[in-house]
mmCIF file of C-alpha atoms in Angstrom:
data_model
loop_
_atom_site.group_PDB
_atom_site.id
_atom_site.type_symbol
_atom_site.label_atom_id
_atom_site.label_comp_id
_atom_site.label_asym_id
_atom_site.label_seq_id
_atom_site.Cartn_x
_atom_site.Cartn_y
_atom_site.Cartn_z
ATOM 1 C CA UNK Z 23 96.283 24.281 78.396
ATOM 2 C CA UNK Z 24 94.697 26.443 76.372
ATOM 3 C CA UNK Z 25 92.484 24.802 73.206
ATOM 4 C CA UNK Z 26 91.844 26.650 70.015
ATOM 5 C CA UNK Z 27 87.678 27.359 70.392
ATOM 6 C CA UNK Z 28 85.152 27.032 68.078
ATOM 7 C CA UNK Z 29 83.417 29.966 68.874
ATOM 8 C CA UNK Z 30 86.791 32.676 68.360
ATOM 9 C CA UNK Z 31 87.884 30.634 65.839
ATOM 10 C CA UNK Z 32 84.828 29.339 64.185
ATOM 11 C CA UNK Z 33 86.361 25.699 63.355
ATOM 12 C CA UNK Z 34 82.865 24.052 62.571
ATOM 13 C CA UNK Z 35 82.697 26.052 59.340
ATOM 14 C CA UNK Z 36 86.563 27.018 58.309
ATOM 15 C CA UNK Z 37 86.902 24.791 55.193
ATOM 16 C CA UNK Z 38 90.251 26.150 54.405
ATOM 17 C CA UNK Z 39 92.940 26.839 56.552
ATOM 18 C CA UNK Z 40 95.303 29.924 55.773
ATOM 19 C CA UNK Z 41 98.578 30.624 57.149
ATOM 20 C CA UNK Z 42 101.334 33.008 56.816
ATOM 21 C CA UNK Z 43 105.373 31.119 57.579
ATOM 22 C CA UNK Z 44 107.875 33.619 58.140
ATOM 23 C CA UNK Z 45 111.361 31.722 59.453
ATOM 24 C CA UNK Z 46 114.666 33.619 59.950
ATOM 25 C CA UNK Z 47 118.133 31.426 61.714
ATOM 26 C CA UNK Z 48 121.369 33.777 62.506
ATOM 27 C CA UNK Z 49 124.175 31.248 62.322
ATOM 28 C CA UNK Z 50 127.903 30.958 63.155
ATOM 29 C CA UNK Z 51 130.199 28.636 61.991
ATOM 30 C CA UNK Z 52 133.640 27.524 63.582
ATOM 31 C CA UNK Z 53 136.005 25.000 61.524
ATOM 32 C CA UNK Z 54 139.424 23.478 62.678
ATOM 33 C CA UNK Z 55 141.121 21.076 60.596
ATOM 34 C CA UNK Z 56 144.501 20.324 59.729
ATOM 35 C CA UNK Z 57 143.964 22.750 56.625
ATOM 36 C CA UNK Z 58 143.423 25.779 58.639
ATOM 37 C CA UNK Z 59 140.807 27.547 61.001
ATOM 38 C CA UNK Z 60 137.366 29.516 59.657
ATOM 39 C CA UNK Z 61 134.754 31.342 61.413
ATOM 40 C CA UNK Z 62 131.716 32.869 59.328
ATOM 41 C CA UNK Z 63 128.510 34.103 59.699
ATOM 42 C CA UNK Z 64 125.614 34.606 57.939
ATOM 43 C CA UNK Z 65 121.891 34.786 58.217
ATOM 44 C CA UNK Z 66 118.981 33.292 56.193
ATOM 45 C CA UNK Z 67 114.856 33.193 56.170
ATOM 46 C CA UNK Z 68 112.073 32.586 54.402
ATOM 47 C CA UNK Z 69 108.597 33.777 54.506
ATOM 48 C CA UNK Z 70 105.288 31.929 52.301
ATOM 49 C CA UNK Z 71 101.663 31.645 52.371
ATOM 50 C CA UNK Z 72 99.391 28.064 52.449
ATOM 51 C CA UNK Z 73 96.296 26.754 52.741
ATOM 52 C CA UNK Z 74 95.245 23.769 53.609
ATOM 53 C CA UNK Z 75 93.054 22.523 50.331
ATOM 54 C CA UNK Z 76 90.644 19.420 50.215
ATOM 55 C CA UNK Z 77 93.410 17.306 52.774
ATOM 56 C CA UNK Z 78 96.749 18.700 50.997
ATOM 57 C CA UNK Z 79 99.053 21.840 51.728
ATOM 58 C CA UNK Z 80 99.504 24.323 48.529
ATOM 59 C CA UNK Z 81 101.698 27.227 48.868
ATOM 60 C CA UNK Z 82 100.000 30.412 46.854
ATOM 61 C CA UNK Z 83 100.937 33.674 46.380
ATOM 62 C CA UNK Z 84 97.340 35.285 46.760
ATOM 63 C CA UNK Z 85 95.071 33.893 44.497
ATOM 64 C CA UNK Z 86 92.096 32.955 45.559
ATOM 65 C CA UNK Z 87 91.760 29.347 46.540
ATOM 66 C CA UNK Z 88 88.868 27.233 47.966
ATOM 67 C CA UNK Z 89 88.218 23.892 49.115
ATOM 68 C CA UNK Z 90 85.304 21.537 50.686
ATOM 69 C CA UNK Z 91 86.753 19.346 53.419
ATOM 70 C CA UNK Z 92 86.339 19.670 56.835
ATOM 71 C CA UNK Z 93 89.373 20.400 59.136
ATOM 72 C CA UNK Z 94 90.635 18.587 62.478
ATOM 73 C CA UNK Z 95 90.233 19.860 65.448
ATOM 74 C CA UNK Z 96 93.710 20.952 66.824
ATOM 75 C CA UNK Z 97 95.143 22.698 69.940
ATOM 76 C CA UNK Z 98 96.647 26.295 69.145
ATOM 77 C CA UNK Z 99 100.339 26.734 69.469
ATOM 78 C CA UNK Z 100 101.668 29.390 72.090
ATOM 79 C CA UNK Z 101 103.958 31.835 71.721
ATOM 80 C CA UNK Z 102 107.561 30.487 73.911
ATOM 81 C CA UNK Z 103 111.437 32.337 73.975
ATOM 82 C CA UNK Z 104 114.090 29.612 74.925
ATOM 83 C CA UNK Z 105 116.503 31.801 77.949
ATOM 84 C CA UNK Z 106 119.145 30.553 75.274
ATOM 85 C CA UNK Z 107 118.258 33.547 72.828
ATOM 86 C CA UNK Z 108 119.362 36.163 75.632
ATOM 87 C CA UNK Z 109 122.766 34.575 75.753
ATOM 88 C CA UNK Z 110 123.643 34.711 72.084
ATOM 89 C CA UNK Z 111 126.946 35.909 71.103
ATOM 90 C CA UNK Z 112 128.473 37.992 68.244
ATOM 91 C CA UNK Z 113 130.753 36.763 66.539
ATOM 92 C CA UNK Z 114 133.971 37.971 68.468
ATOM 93 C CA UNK Z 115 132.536 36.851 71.834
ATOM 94 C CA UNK Z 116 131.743 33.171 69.673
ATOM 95 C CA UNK Z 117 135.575 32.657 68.592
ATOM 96 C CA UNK Z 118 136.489 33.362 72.513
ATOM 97 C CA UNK Z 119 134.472 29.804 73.363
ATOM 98 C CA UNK Z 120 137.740 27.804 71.237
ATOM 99 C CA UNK Z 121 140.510 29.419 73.312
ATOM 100 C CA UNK Z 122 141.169 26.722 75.673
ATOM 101 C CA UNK Z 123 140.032 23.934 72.928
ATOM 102 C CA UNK Z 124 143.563 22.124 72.495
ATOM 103 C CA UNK Z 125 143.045 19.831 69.239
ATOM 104 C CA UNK Z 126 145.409 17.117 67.972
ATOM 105 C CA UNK Z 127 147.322 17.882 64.453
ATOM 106 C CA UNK Z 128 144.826 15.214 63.056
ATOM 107 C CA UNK Z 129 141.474 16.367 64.656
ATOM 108 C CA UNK Z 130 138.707 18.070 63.142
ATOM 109 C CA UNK Z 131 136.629 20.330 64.498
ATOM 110 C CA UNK Z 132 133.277 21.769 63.363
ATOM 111 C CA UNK Z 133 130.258 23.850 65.539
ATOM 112 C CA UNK Z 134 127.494 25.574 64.217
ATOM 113 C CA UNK Z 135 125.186 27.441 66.132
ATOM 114 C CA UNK Z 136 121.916 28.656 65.065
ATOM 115 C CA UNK Z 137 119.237 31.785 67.059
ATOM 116 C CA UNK Z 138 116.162 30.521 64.974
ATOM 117 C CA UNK Z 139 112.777 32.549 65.312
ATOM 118 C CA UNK Z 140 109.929 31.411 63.739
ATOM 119 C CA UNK Z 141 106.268 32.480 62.936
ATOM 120 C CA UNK Z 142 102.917 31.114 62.126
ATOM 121 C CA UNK Z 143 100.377 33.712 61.698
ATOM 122 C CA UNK Z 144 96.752 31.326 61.608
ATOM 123 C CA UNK Z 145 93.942 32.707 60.095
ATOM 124 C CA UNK Z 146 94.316 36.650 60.411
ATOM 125 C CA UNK Z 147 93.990 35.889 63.762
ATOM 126 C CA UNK Z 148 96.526 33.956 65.901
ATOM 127 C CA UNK Z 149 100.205 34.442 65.385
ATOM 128 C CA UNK Z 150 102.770 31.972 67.237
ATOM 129 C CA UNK Z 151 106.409 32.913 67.647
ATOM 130 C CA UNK Z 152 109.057 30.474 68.861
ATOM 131 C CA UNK Z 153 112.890 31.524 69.589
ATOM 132 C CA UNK Z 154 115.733 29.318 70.596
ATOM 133 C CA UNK Z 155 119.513 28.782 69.581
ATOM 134 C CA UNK Z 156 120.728 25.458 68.895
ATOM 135 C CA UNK Z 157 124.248 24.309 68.420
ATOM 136 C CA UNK Z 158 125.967 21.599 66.303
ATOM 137 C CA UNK Z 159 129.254 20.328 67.326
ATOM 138 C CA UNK Z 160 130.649 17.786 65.226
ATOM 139 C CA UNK Z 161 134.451 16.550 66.733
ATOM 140 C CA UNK Z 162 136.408 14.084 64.056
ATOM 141 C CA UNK Z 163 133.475 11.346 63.203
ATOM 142 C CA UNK Z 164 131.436 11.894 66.318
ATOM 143 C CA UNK Z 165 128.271 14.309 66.994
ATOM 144 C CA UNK Z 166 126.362 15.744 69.477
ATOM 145 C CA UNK Z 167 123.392 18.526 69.162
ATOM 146 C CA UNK Z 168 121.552 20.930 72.025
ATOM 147 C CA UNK Z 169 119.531 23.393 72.200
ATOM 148 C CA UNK Z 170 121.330 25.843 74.807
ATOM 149 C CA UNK Z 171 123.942 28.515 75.589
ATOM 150 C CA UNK Z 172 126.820 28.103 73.146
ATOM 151 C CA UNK Z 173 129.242 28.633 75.963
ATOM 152 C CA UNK Z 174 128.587 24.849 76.967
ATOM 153 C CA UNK Z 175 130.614 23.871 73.634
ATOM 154 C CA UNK Z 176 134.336 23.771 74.989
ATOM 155 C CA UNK Z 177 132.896 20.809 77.727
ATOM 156 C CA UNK Z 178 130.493 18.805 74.531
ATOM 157 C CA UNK Z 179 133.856 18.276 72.709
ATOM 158 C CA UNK Z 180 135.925 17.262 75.843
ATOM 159 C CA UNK Z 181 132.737 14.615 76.198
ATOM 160 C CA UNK Z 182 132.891 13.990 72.418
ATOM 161 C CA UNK Z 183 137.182 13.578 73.029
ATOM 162 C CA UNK Z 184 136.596 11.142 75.926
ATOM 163 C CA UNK Z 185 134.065 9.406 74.528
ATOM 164 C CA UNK Z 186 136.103 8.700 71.303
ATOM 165 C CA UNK Z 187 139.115 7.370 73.191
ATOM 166 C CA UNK Z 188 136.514 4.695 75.149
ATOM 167 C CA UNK Z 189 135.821 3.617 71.545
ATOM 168 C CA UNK Z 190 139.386 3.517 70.165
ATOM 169 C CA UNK Z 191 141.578 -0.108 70.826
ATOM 170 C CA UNK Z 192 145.449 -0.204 69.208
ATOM 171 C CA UNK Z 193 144.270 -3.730 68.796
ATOM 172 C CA UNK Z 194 140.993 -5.944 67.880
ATOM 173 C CA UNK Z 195 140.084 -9.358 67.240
ATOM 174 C CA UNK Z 196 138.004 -10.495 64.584
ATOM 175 C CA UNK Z 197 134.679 -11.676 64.813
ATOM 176 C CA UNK Z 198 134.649 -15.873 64.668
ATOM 177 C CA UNK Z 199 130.733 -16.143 65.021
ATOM 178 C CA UNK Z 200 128.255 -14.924 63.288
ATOM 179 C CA UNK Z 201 124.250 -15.140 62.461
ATOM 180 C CA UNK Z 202 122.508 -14.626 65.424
ATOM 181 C CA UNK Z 203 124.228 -13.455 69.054
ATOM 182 C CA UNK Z 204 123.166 -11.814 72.017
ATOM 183 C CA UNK Z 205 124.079 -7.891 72.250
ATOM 184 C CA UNK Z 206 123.835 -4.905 74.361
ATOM 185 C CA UNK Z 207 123.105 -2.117 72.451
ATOM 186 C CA UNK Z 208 124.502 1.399 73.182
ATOM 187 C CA UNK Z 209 122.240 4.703 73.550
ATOM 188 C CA UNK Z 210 123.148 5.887 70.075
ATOM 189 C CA UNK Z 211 122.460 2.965 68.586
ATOM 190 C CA UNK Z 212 118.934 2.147 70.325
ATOM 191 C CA UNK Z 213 118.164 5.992 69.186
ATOM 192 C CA UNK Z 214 119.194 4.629 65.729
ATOM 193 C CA UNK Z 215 117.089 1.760 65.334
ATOM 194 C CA UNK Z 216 113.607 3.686 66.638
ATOM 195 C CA UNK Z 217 114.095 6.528 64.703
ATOM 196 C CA UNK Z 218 113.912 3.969 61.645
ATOM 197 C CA UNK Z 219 110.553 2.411 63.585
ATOM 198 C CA UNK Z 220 108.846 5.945 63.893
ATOM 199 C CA UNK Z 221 109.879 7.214 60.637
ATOM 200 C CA UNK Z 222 108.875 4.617 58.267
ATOM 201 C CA UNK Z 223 106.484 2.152 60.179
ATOM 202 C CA UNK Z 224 104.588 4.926 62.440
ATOM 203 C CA UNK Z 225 103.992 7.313 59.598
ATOM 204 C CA UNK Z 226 100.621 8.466 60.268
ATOM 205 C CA UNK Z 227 99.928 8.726 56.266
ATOM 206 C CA UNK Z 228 100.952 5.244 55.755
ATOM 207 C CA UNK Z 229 101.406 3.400 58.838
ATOM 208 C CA UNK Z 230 102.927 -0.185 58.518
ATOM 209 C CA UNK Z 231 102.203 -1.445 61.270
ATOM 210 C CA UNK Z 232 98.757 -1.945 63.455
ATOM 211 C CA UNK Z 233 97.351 -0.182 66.147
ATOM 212 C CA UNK Z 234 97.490 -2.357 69.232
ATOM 213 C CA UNK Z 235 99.877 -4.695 67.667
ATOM 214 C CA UNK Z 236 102.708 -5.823 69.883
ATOM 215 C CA UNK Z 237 105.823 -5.196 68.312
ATOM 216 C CA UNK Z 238 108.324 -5.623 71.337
ATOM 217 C CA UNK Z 239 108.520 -5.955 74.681
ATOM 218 C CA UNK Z 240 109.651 -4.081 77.985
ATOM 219 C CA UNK Z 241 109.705 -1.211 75.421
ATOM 220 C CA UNK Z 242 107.809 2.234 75.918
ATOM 221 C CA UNK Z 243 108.844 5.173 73.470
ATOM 222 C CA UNK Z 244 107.787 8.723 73.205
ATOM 223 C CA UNK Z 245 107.808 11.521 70.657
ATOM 224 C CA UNK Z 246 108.809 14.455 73.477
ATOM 225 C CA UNK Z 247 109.082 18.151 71.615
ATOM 226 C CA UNK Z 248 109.034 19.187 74.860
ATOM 227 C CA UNK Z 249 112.424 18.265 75.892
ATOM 228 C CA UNK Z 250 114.213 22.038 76.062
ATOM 229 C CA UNK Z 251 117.667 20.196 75.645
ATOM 230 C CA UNK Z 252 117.162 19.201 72.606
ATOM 231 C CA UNK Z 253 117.875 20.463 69.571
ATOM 232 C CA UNK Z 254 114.434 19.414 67.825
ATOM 233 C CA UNK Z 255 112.727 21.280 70.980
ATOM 234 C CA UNK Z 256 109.646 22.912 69.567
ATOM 235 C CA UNK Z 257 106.486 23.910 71.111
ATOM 236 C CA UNK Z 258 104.564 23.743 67.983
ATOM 237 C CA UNK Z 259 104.533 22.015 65.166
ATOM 238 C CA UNK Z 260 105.056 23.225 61.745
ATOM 239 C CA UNK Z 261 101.416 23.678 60.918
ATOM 240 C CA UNK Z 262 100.749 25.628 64.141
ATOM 241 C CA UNK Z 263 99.571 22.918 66.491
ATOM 242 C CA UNK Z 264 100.591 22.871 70.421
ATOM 243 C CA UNK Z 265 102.976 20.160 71.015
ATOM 244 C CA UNK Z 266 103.367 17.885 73.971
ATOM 245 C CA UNK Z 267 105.131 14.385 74.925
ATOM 246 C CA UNK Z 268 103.086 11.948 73.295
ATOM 247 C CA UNK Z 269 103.048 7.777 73.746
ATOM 248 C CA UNK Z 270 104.208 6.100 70.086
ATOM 249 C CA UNK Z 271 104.661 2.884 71.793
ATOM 250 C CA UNK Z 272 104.017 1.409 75.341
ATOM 251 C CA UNK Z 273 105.285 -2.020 76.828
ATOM 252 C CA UNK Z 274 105.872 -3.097 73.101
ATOM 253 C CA UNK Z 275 102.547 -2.100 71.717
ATOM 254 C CA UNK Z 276 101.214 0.397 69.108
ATOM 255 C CA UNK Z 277 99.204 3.010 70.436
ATOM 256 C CA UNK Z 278 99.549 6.040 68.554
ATOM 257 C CA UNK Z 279 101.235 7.090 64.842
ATOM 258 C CA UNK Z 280 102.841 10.528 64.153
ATOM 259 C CA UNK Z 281 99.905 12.716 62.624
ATOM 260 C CA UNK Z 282 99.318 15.909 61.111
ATOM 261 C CA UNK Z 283 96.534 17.889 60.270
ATOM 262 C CA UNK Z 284 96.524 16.234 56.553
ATOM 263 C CA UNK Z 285 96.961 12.224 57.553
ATOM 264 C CA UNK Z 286 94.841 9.887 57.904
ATOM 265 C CA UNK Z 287 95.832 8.450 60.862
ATOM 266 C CA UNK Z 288 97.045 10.150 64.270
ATOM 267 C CA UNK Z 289 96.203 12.971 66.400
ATOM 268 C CA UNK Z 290 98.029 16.221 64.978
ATOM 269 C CA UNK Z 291 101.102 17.488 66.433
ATOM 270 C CA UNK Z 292 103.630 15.948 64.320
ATOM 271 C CA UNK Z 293 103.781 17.804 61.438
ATOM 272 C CA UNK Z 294 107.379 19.037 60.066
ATOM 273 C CA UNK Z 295 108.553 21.049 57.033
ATOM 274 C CA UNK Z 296 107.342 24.222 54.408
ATOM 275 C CA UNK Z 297 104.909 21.167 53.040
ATOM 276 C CA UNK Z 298 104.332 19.503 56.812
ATOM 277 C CA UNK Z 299 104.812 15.717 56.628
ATOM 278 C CA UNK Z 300 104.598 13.570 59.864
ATOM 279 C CA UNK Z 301 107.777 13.127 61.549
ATOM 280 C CA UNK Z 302 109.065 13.093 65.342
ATOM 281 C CA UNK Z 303 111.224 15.645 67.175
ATOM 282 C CA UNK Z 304 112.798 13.834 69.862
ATOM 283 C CA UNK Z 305 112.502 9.963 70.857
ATOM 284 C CA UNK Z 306 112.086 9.062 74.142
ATOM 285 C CA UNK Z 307 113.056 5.216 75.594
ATOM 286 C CA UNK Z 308 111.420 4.861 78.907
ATOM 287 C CA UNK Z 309 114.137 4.032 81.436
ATOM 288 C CA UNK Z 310 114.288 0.110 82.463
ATOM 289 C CA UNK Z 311 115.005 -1.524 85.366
ATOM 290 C CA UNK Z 312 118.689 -2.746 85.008
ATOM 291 C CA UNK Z 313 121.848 -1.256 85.571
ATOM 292 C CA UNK Z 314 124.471 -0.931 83.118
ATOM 293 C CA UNK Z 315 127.206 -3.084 85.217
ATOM 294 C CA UNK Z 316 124.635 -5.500 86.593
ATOM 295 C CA UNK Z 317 123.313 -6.449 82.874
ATOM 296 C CA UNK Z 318 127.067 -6.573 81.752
ATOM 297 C CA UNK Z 319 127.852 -9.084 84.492
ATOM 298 C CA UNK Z 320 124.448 -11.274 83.743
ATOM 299 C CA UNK Z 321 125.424 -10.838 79.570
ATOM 300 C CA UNK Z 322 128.819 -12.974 79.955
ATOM 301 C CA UNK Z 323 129.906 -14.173 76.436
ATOM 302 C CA UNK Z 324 127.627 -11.562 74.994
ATOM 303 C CA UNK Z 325 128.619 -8.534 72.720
ATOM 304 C CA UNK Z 326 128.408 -4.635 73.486
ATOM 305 C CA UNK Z 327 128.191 -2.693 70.581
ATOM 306 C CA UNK Z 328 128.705 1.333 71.008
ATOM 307 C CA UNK Z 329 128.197 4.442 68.283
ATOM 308 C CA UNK Z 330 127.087 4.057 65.116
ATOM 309 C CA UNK Z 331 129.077 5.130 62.032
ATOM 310 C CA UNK Z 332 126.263 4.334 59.328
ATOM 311 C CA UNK Z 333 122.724 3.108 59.249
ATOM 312 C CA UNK Z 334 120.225 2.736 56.768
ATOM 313 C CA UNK Z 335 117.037 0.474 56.211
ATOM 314 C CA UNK Z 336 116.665 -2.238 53.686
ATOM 315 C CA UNK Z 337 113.522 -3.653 53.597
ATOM 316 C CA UNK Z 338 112.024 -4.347 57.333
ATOM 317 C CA UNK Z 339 115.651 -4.763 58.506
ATOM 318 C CA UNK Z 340 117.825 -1.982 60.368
ATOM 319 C CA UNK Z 341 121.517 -1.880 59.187
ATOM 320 C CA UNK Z 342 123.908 -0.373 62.051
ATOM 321 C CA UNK Z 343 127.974 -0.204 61.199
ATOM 322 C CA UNK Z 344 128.868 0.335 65.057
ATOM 323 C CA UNK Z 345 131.990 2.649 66.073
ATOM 324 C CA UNK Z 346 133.181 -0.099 68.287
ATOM 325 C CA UNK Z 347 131.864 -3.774 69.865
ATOM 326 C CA UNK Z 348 133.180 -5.521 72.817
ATOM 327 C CA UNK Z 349 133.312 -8.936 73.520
ATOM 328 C CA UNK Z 350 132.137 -9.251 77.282
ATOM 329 C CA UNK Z 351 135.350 -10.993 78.893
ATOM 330 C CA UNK Z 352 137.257 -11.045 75.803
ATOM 331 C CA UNK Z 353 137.903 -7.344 74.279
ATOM 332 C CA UNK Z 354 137.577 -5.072 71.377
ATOM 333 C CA UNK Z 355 136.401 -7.255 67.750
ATOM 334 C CA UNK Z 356 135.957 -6.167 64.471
ATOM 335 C CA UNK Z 357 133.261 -7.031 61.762
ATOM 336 C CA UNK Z 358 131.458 -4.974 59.288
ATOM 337 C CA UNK Z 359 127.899 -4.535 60.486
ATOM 338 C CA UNK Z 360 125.293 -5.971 62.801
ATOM 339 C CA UNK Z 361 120.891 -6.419 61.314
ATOM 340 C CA UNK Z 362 117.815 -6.000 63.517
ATOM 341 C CA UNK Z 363 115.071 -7.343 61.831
ATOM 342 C CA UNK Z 364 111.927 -6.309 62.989
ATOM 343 C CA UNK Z 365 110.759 -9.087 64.636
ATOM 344 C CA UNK Z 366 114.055 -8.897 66.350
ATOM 345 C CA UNK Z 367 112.425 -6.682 68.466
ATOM 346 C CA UNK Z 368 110.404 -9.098 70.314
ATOM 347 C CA UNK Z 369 113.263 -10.153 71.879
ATOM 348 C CA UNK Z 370 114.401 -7.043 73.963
ATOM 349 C CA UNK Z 371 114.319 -8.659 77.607
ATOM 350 C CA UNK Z 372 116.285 -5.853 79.274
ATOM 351 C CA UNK Z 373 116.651 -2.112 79.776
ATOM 352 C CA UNK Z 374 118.845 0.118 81.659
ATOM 353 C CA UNK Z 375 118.654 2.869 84.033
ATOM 354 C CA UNK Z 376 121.074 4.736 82.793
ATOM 355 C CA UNK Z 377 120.174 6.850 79.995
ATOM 356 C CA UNK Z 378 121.320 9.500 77.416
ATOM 357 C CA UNK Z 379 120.722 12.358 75.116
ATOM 358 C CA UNK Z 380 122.319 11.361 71.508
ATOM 359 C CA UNK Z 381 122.277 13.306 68.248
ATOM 360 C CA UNK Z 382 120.341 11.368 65.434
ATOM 361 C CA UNK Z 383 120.691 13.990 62.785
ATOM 362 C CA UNK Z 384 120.028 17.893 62.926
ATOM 363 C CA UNK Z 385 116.036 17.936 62.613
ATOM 364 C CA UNK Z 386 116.228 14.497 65.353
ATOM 365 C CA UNK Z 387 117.518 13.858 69.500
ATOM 366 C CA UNK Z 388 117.269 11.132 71.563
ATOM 367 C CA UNK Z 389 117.100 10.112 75.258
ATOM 368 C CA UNK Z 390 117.740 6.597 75.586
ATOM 369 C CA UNK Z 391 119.190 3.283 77.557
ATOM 370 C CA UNK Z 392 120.893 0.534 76.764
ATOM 371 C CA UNK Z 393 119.201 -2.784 75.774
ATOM 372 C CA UNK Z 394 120.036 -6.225 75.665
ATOM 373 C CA UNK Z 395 118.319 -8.486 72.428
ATOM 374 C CA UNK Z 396 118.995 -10.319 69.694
ATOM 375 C CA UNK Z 397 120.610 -8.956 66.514
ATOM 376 C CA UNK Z 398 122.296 -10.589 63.512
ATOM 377 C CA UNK Z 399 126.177 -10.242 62.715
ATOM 378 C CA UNK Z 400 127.891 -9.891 59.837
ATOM 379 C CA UNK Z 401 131.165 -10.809 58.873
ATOM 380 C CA UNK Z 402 131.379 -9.965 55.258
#
């Protein structure tokens, strides 16, 4: 690994960090609905000049600026070209991929795919360059994202197809308990509930939560930008800084936040956006020890909820509205949402093998199990 040194780049007396962003994405869009068919394409980019000033990013457009404060010390990115980019079709070859896609009169069918490139020049004297493609495929209400060849789309939306008809039931019961029950909770929805955690607890400019405090257990999570399936690979960040897999939380306790060059807490590495804030790329649930059928068979009376349709956070308590929840033994029930409270967490006492990626939103992925813990359902 090569570090950014003091003596080529001076750090001990650079008081202001300058950088030049240029950004560019080539994008193609496919659209089947009952309405019709579309493909377009288009292309967008931006390019700006910052500095970093007294602990705060301002975008300029040459003036002269100056500031006082000290810098961290930070690992220089590296230049990286996904094989992806090599592969990337025009738009004749793209509408080819849907041939052999056979939709139902009521599906609906969306893929994007994006080439991105993008630049940070650092200091008149580094520049970083970064190329991949990433693709979008959105089938009815169910997603998934990669970073990748976009001739791998026809088999994501026969997974997305089969996967949707595991979580459809003519029939369902509806939920007689309530308050709080014993579930298994699905990849997606583990993904879900840390991506709140990381977000809004582990925010290395205003972290909720302590270092060393144990907020779970059998639970170890990682921020991995590294991971070249996903579609939030990067190798830097957005303020130029080297990436790599980094520990958020392990066995259930604190031991890092998501940092940036401007936060007060956390090693930089994390930083995301034309004004970088902390954030993750892709969330990481260390595999457990279980498998799927053996903690099924050991849940009995329990619930499994799969997918999630909505989420949000209210307060310190994660909302989920699952796709679909199975009563071990019983079948398929309905009710409207289930609540982890925080201090739900603490009572995670099993993990599975068995993991997977899942699409959070387009700047987040996921690899993760299933878990079993305590959650709160609600009927109305």
């Amino acid at each position: 690994m090569r570090k950014l040194k003091r003596e080529a780049y001076n750090l001990n007396n650079i008081k202001m960090l300058q950088q030049d962003v240029k950004y560019s994405e080539e994008v193609i869009e496919a659209e089947f609905s009952v309405e019709g068919y579309s493909l377009v394409d288009y292309k967008r980019s931006y390019t700006l000049s910052r500095a970093l000033v007294n602990g705060k990013w301002i975008v300029y457009d040459g003036n002269r600026l100056e500031s006082s404060q000290k810098i961290k010390e930070f690992e220089i990115c590296e230049d990286f070209y996904h094989e992806s980019v090599k592969a990337w079709p025009n738009k004749e070859k793209y509408s080819r991929l849907f041939t052999n896609i056979k939709l139902n009169e009521d599906d609906q069918l969306k893929v994007i795919s994006k080439k991105i490139s993008k630049s940070i020049l650092i200091h008149d004297v580094k520049e970083c360059r970064e190329e991949k493609v990433v693709n979008y495929v959105e089938y009815n209400d169910l997603n998934f994202s990669y970073a990748g060849n976009p001739k791998d789309i026809p088999s994501i939306v026969e997974y997305l197809r089969a996967s949707q008809s595991q979580l459809t039931s003519p029939s369902r019961q509806v939920l007689t308990e309530s308050g709080r029950l014993t579930f298994i909770l699905d990849s997606e929805i583990v993904a879900s509930i840390f991506h709140y955690v990381l977000r809004n607890f582990l925010n290395g400019n205003s972290p909720k939560l302590k270092l060393n405090e144990k907020i779970s257990s059998e639970i170890t999570i990682y921020d991995n930008p590294l991971n070249s399936f996903s579609s939030s690979f990067s190798v830097f960040d957005d303020e130029g800084v080297k990436t790599k897999k980094k520990e958020i939380i392990g066995d259930g306790i604190i031991t890092n936040y998501l940092g940036t060059l401007t936060s007060k807490y956390g090693e930089a590495g994390n930083a995301r956006g034309i004004l970088p804030k902390p954030d993750y790329f892709s969330l990481e649930v260390k595999q457990g020890d279980w498998s799927l059928n053996e903690l099924i068979d050991e849940s009995r009376g329990a619930y499994i909820a799969m997918g999630v349709k909505k989420s949000e956070l209210i307060r310190n308590s994660i909302r989920i509205t699952p796709r679909s929840v199975v009563k071990i033994g019983q079948g398929q029930i309905f009710f409207r949402e289930i609540a982890i409270p925080l201090q739900e967490l603490v009572t995670i006492d099993a993990v599975t093998r068995e993991n997977r990626g899942v699409f959070i939103d387009e700047e987040h992925g996921g690899v993760t199990p299933y878990v079993r813990m305590k959650v709160r359902a609600i009927l109305y």
